[in-house]
Coordinates of C-alpha atoms in Angstrom, one line a residue:
X1 CA 35.7 118.4 190.6
X2 CA 39.2 118.4 189.0
X3 CA 40.9 115.7 186.9
X4 CA 44.7 116.4 186.6
X5 CA 47.2 115.3 183.9
X6 CA 50.8 115.2 184.9
X7 CA 53.4 115.6 182.1
X8 CA 57.1 116.2 182.0
X9 CA 58.2 119.5 180.4
X10 CA 61.9 118.6 179.6
X11 CA 63.5 115.4 178.6
X12 CA 62.0 113.2 181.4
X13 CA 63.5 112.5 184.8
X14 CA 61.9 115.6 186.2
X15 CA 60.6 113.9 189.4
X16 CA 57.1 113.0 188.2
X17 CA 57.0 109.8 190.4
X18 CA 57.2 111.8 193.7
X19 CA 54.8 114.5 192.5
X20 CA 52.3 111.9 191.2
X21 CA 52.6 110.0 194.5
X22 CA 52.1 113.2 196.5
X23 CA 49.0 114.2 194.3
X24 CA 47.6 110.8 194.5
X25 CA 46.6 111.2 198.1
X26 CA 43.9 113.6 196.7
X27 CA 43.0 111.4 193.7
X28 CA 40.8 108.3 193.6
X29 CA 42.2 106.9 190.4
X30 CA 45.7 107.0 188.9
X31 CA 46.2 106.2 185.2
X32 CA 49.3 105.4 183.1
X33 CA 48.4 106.5 179.5
X34 CA 51.6 106.0 177.4
X35 CA 55.1 104.5 177.3
X36 CA 56.2 101.3 178.7
X37 CA 58.6 100.0 181.4
X38 CA 61.4 102.1 179.8
X39 CA 60.3 104.9 182.1
X40 CA 61.2 104.7 185.8
X41 CA 59.5 106.5 188.7
X42 CA 61.3 106.6 192.1
X43 CA 59.3 107.1 195.2
X44 CA 60.6 107.4 198.8
X45 CA 58.0 106.7 201.3
X46 CA 58.7 106.4 205.1
X47 CA 62.3 105.6 204.4
X48 CA 61.4 102.9 201.8
X49 CA 62.4 103.5 198.1
X50 CA 60.1 102.1 195.4
X51 CA 61.2 102.0 191.8
X52 CA 58.3 101.6 189.5
X53 CA 58.5 101.1 185.8
X54 CA 55.2 99.6 184.6
X55 CA 52.9 100.1 187.5
X56 CA 51.2 103.5 188.1
X57 CA 52.7 105.4 191.0
X58 CA 49.4 105.4 192.9
X59 CA 49.7 101.7 193.5
X60 CA 51.7 102.3 196.7
X61 CA 48.7 104.0 198.3
X62 CA 45.9 101.9 199.7
X63 CA 42.3 102.6 198.7
X64 CA 43.3 103.9 195.2
X65 CA 42.5 102.4 191.8
X66 CA 45.5 102.1 189.4
X67 CA 44.9 101.8 185.6
X68 CA 47.3 100.8 182.9
X69 CA 45.7 102.4 179.8
X70 CA 45.5 101.3 176.2
X71 CA 48.2 103.9 175.2
X72 CA 50.8 101.8 177.2
X73 CA 52.8 99.0 175.6
X74 CA 53.0 96.2 178.3
X75 CA 55.6 93.5 178.9
X76 CA 53.5 91.0 180.9
X77 CA 56.5 89.2 182.3
X78 CA 58.0 92.4 183.6
X79 CA 54.7 93.5 185.1
X80 CA 54.3 90.2 187.0
X81 CA 57.9 90.6 188.3
X82 CA 57.3 94.2 189.4
X83 CA 54.0 93.1 191.1
X84 CA 55.9 90.4 193.0
X85 CA 58.6 92.7 194.0
X86 CA 56.3 95.4 195.3
X87 CA 54.2 92.9 197.3
X88 CA 57.4 91.9 199.1
X89 CA 57.6 95.5 200.3
X90 CA 54.1 95.2 201.8
X91 CA 52.1 96.8 198.9
X92 CA 48.8 95.1 198.1
X93 CA 48.2 94.5 194.4
X94 CA 45.1 92.7 193.1
X95 CA 42.4 93.0 190.4
X96 CA 40.6 95.2 193.0
X97 CA 43.2 98.0 192.8
X98 CA 44.9 97.4 189.4
X99 CA 43.1 97.4 186.0
X100 CA 44.8 96.7 182.6
X101 CA 43.2 97.9 179.4
X102 CA 42.3 95.0 177.2
X103 CA 43.4 96.9 174.0
X104 CA 46.9 97.6 175.2
X105 CA 49.6 96.1 173.0
X106 CA 52.1 93.5 174.4
X107 CA 55.9 93.8 174.4
X108 CA 57.4 90.4 173.6
X109 CA 60.9 89.1 173.8
X110 CA 61.3 89.5 170.0
X111 CA 60.7 93.3 170.4
X112 CA 63.5 93.6 172.9
X113 CA 65.9 91.6 170.8
X114 CA 65.1 93.6 167.7
X115 CA 65.5 96.9 169.7
X116 CA 69.0 95.8 170.9
X117 CA 70.1 94.5 167.4
X118 CA 69.1 97.9 165.8
X119 CA 71.0 99.9 168.4
X120 CA 74.1 97.7 168.2
X121 CA 74.1 98.1 164.4
X122 CA 73.5 101.9 164.4
X123 CA 76.9 103.0 165.4
X124 CA 77.0 106.8 165.9
X125 CA 73.4 107.0 164.9
X126 CA 72.2 105.3 168.0
X127 CA 69.0 106.7 169.5
X128 CA 69.9 105.7 173.0
X129 CA 66.9 103.5 173.7
X130 CA 66.7 101.5 176.9
X131 CA 66.5 98.3 174.9
X132 CA 63.2 97.3 176.4
X133 CA 61.4 96.8 173.1
X134 CA 59.2 99.8 173.3
X135 CA 59.7 101.1 169.8
X136 CA 59.3 97.8 168.0
X137 CA 56.1 97.1 170.0
X138 CA 54.6 100.5 168.9
X139 CA 55.6 99.8 165.4
X140 CA 53.6 96.6 165.4
X141 CA 50.6 98.4 166.9
X142 CA 50.6 101.0 164.2
X143 CA 51.0 98.3 161.5
X144 CA 48.0 96.5 162.9
X145 CA 49.8 93.2 163.7
X146 CA 50.3 93.6 167.5
X147 CA 49.2 90.9 170.0
X148 CA 47.1 92.8 172.6
X149 CA 46.4 92.1 176.2
X150 CA 42.8 91.1 175.4
X151 CA 44.1 88.4 173.1
X152 CA 45.4 86.5 176.1
X153 CA 41.7 86.0 177.1
X154 CA 41.1 84.1 173.9
X155 CA 43.8 81.3 173.8
X156 CA 42.3 79.9 170.5
X157 CA 43.3 82.9 168.5
X158 CA 46.9 83.2 169.8
X159 CA 48.5 80.9 167.2
X160 CA 47.0 82.8 164.3
X161 CA 48.1 86.1 165.9
X162 CA 51.7 84.8 166.4
X163 CA 51.8 83.5 162.8
X164 CA 50.9 86.9 161.4
X165 CA 53.3 88.7 163.6
X166 CA 56.2 86.4 162.7
X167 CA 55.6 86.9 159.0
X168 CA 57.0 90.3 159.5
X169 CA 59.6 89.8 162.1
X170 CA 61.2 86.8 160.5
X171 CA 61.5 88.7 157.3
X172 CA 63.4 91.4 159.2
X173 CA 65.6 88.8 161.0
X174 CA 66.5 87.1 157.7
X175 CA 67.5 90.6 156.3
X176 CA 69.7 91.1 159.4
X177 CA 71.1 87.6 159.1
X178 CA 69.8 86.7 162.5
X179 CA 68.1 83.5 163.6
X180 CA 64.4 83.3 162.9
X181 CA 61.8 82.8 165.6
X182 CA 59.8 79.6 165.8
X183 CA 56.1 80.2 166.6
X184 CA 55.4 77.3 168.9
X185 CA 57.7 78.5 171.8
X186 CA 56.2 81.9 171.6
X187 CA 52.6 80.6 171.6
X188 CA 53.5 78.5 174.7
X189 CA 54.9 81.5 176.5
X190 CA 51.7 83.5 175.9
X191 CA 49.5 80.6 176.9
X192 CA 51.5 80.3 180.1
X193 CA 51.4 84.0 181.1
X194 CA 47.7 84.5 180.1
X195 CA 46.0 83.2 183.2
X196 CA 48.3 85.3 185.4
X197 CA 47.5 88.5 183.6
X198 CA 43.8 87.9 182.7
X199 CA 42.3 88.7 186.2
X200 CA 43.5 92.3 185.8
X201 CA 42.2 92.8 182.3
X202 CA 39.1 94.9 181.6
X203 CA 37.5 97.5 179.3
X204 CA 39.5 100.3 181.0
X205 CA 37.9 103.1 178.9
X206 CA 34.4 102.0 180.3
X207 CA 35.7 101.6 183.9
X208 CA 37.3 105.1 183.8
X209 CA 34.0 106.6 182.4
X210 CA 32.0 105.0 185.1
X211 CA 34.4 106.2 187.8
X212 CA 34.3 109.7 186.5
X213 CA 30.5 109.6 186.3
X214 CA 30.4 108.6 190.0
X215 CA 32.5 111.6 190.9
X216 CA 35.9 110.1 191.4
X217 CA 39.0 112.3 190.9
X218 CA 41.4 111.0 188.3
X219 CA 45.1 111.6 188.0
X220 CA 46.7 110.9 184.6
X221 CA 50.3 110.0 185.0
X222 CA 52.7 110.7 182.1
X223 CA 56.0 109.1 181.5
X224 CA 59.1 110.6 179.8
X225 CA 59.1 114.2 178.9
X226 CA 57.7 116.5 176.2
X227 CA 61.0 116.8 174.4
X228 CA 60.9 113.1 173.9
X229 CA 57.5 113.2 172.2
X230 CA 57.5 111.4 168.8
X231 CA 55.9 114.5 167.2
X232 CA 57.2 117.4 169.2
X233 CA 60.5 116.3 170.6
X234 CA 64.0 116.3 169.3
X235 CA 63.2 113.8 166.5
X236 CA 64.6 111.2 165.8
X237 CA 66.2 111.2 169.4
X238 CA 62.8 110.6 170.9
X239 CA 60.6 107.9 172.4
X240 CA 58.1 106.0 170.3
X241 CA 54.8 107.5 171.7
X242 CA 53.1 110.7 172.2
X243 CA 53.9 111.9 175.8
X244 CA 52.0 115.2 175.8
X245 CA 48.8 116.0 177.8
X246 CA 46.4 115.2 174.8
X247 CA 47.7 111.6 174.9
X248 CA 46.1 111.2 178.3
X249 CA 42.7 111.1 176.6
X250 CA 43.7 108.9 173.7
X251 CA 45.8 106.6 175.8
X252 CA 42.9 106.0 178.3
X253 CA 39.9 106.2 176.0
X254 CA 38.4 109.4 177.5
X255 CA 37.0 112.6 175.8
X256 CA 38.2 116.2 176.1
X257 CA 36.0 116.9 179.1
X258 CA 38.0 114.5 181.2
X259 CA 40.9 117.0 181.7
X260 CA 40.6 120.0 184.0
X261 CA 44.2 120.8 184.8
X262 CA 47.6 120.1 183.3
X263 CA 50.6 120.2 185.7
X264 CA 54.1 120.3 184.1
X265 CA 56.8 118.7 186.2
X266 CA 60.0 120.8 185.7
X267 CA 63.4 120.3 187.1
X268 CA 65.2 123.5 188.4
X269 CA 67.9 122.7 185.9
X270 CA 68.0 120.5 182.8
X271 CA 69.0 116.9 182.2
X272 CA 68.9 114.4 179.4
X273 CA 69.7 110.7 179.0
X274 CA 71.0 109.2 175.8
X275 CA 71.8 110.9 172.5
X276 CA 70.4 114.0 171.0
X277 CA 70.6 117.8 171.0
X278 CA 71.1 119.6 174.4
X279 CA 71.7 123.4 173.9
X280 CA 72.5 124.1 177.6
X281 CA 74.6 121.0 178.3
X282 CA 77.5 121.6 180.7
X283 CA 80.7 119.6 180.0
X284 CA 82.6 121.2 182.8
X285 CA 82.8 121.2 186.6
X286 CA 79.4 122.8 187.0
X287 CA 77.8 119.9 185.0
X288 CA 79.7 117.3 187.0
X289 CA 78.7 119.1 190.2
X290 CA 75.0 119.1 189.4
X291 CA 75.2 115.4 188.4
X292 CA 76.9 114.5 191.7
X293 CA 74.6 116.4 194.0
X294 CA 71.4 115.5 192.0
X295 CA 72.4 111.8 191.8
X296 CA 71.7 112.0 188.2
X297 CA 71.5 108.4 187.0
X298 CA 68.6 106.9 185.1
X299 CA 66.1 104.9 187.2
X300 CA 65.7 102.3 184.4
X301 CA 69.1 102.1 182.9
X302 CA 71.5 103.5 185.5
X303 CA 73.1 105.6 182.8
X304 CA 74.5 109.0 183.9
X305 CA 72.3 111.9 182.9
X306 CA 73.7 114.8 180.9
X307 CA 73.3 118.0 183.0
X308 CA 72.9 121.7 182.0
X309 CA 71.4 125.0 183.0
X310 CA 67.7 125.7 183.0
X311 CA 66.4 126.2 179.4
X312 CA 63.4 128.5 179.5
X313 CA 62.4 128.5 175.8
X314 CA 62.5 124.8 175.8
X315 CA 60.1 124.6 178.7
X316 CA 58.0 127.4 177.3
X317 CA 57.4 125.2 174.2
X318 CA 56.3 122.3 176.5
X319 CA 53.9 124.6 178.3
X320 CA 52.3 125.7 175.1
X321 CA 52.1 122.3 173.5
X322 CA 50.6 120.7 176.6
X323 CA 48.4 123.6 177.7
X324 CA 50.2 123.5 181.1
X325 CA 48.3 125.4 183.8
X326 CA 51.0 125.3 186.5
X327 CA 54.5 124.1 187.1
X328 CA 55.8 121.7 189.8
X329 CA 59.4 122.7 190.2
X330 CA 61.7 119.9 191.5
X331 CA 65.2 119.4 192.8
X332 CA 65.6 123.1 193.7
X333 CA 67.9 122.0 196.6
X334 CA 70.5 120.6 194.0
X335 CA 71.5 124.2 193.3
X336 CA 72.1 125.2 196.9
X337 CA 75.9 125.0 196.6
X338 CA 76.2 127.3 193.6
X339 CA 77.4 130.9 194.1
X340 CA 75.9 131.8 190.7
X341 CA 73.4 130.2 188.3
X342 CA 72.7 130.6 184.6
X343 CA 69.4 130.5 182.7
X344 CA 68.9 130.2 179.0
X345 CA 66.5 132.9 177.9
X346 CA 66.8 132.4 174.1
X347 CA 69.1 131.1 171.3
X348 CA 71.3 132.4 168.6
X349 CA 71.0 130.7 165.2
X350 CA 72.6 131.7 161.9
X351 CA 73.2 135.2 163.2
X352 CA 69.7 135.8 164.4
X353 CA 68.0 135.5 167.8
X354 CA 65.3 132.9 168.5
X355 CA 62.9 133.0 171.4
X356 CA 61.6 129.5 170.8
X357 CA 63.0 126.0 170.6
X358 CA 63.0 125.0 166.9
X359 CA 61.8 121.6 165.4
X360 CA 64.6 121.2 162.9
X361 CA 67.3 118.7 164.1
X362 CA 70.0 120.8 162.4
X363 CA 68.8 123.9 164.2
X364 CA 68.5 122.1 167.5
X365 CA 72.1 120.9 167.2
X366 CA 73.5 124.3 166.1
X367 CA 71.6 126.9 168.3
X368 CA 73.7 128.6 170.9
X369 CA 72.0 129.4 174.2
X370 CA 71.7 133.1 175.4
X371 CA 72.5 132.8 179.1
X372 CA 71.6 135.2 181.9
X373 CA 73.7 134.9 185.1
X374 CA 72.2 135.5 188.4
X375 CA 73.3 135.1 192.0
X376 CA 72.9 131.8 193.8
X377 CA 71.8 131.4 197.4
X378 CA 74.6 129.3 199.0
X379 CA 72.1 128.2 201.7
X380 CA 70.3 125.0 202.4
X381 CA 66.8 124.6 200.9
X382 CA 66.7 120.7 201.2
X383 CA 63.6 119.7 203.1
X384 CA 62.0 123.1 203.1
X385 CA 58.2 122.9 203.5
X386 CA 57.3 126.6 203.2
X387 CA 58.2 129.5 201.0
X388 CA 59.3 131.3 204.3
X389 CA 62.0 128.6 204.7
X390 CA 63.6 129.6 201.3
X391 CA 66.4 132.2 201.0
X392 CA 65.6 135.4 199.2
X393 CA 67.8 134.5 196.2
X394 CA 66.0 131.2 195.8
X395 CA 62.7 133.0 195.7
X396 CA 64.1 135.4 193.1
X397 CA 65.1 132.4 191.0
X398 CA 61.6 131.0 191.2
X399 CA 60.0 134.4 190.3
X400 CA 62.4 134.8 187.3
X401 CA 61.4 131.3 186.0
X402 CA 57.8 132.2 186.3
X403 CA 58.3 135.4 184.4
X404 CA 60.2 133.7 181.6
X405 CA 57.7 130.8 181.4
X406 CA 54.7 133.0 181.8
X407 CA 53.2 130.3 184.0
X408 CA 52.9 130.0 187.8
X409 CA 55.0 127.6 189.8
X410 CA 52.3 125.9 191.9
X411 CA 54.3 123.2 193.7
X412 CA 57.9 123.1 194.9
X413 CA 59.8 119.8 195.7
X414 CA 62.8 120.2 197.9
X415 CA 63.9 116.5 198.4
X416 CA 62.9 113.1 197.2
X417 CA 60.8 112.6 200.4
X418 CA 57.0 112.8 200.0
X419 CA 56.6 115.4 202.8
X420 CA 59.3 117.8 201.6
X421 CA 56.9 119.6 199.3
X422 CA 55.6 123.1 199.2
X423 CA 52.0 123.5 197.9
X424 CA 51.4 127.0 196.5
X425 CA 48.2 126.1 194.5
X426 CA 46.3 122.8 194.6
X427 CA 45.7 121.4 191.1
X428 CA 42.7 119.5 192.3
X429 CA 41.0 122.7 193.5
X430 CA 41.4 124.8 190.4

């Protein structure tokens, strides 16, 4: 029996949604363990496109249990809107197939407003957040003043929780010369949404333990990418949570024995949304070409993604931090039209060579990529479902990446469609 954690190995947008959906056919339970609705997963199933932000990707498959873990920060109003939208597309969502951890913190309107106010006042120092309130919600969690999902089940305590929360937030608002928040409207909003959310709420850690004990296969679904991790990413241009594989345990209330295999989702080139270092970024026609062919626009924000060549040392760091067993390589077909490709094999910094991605922001901003040029294949790989369908030069590219990463590529994705996937090794049969 194998439980699998899926993580992004770059700056997010690696195609986790499709791979999680594809793997969820083999899983019984799909768990979101961190982040919020700032992350978007796009699924294309039988010609229908699903854009999920708060719901686990497994929700689109019947007979599966989807869990929103305690490591997630949850906007209940957005979740209800997302549930309503997906029901209109014919997907069943009820407390029988969606569970929400009672100890997950809530994202409130005041978090979103604070997020946007900070970004607007930051000028050139903007982080590039989605403005969804994720960071401020995590701040309240760590400061022990958050209102949590389980609080909605006890209406009598909500006014006191709101008062304690507003003691902090109104002090911030006064300092920023913004209008303070009155408690009563917020209390009323929470009391109104409570009965709509409460049927889904449970002790998710216990439910997952019982499901594991009964022999169910669990797929832990990460959001964002390793280089956006609050500890290991390009700090401060990162998200506000840990996104690495170890968070799958903390963010769902499980122990180390719950993980059997870690799959790193990796794009065949590199992209990034928002501000921050990007050593292999292309500001030329090649970068524009990748963006156009790859339709590189954020699922959540619609912002254009910055594009660049594959960065092997960066992905190697993600592999080592996450304990990645195998790579799912996505969007190989985007490179079909290039007569040549470049791969970053290391960096130059202060006159010396580096074979790893550094943690210092100064070093991250100043390193220069060492690029190796190889031949492209100039043949169509889109929709390929077997290694035999790939040109020799594409196979060479894959093998070179495996050598540089010292990790096998176990899954290949050749289009957004679920069926256009090449399975080399099944993570659930490791």
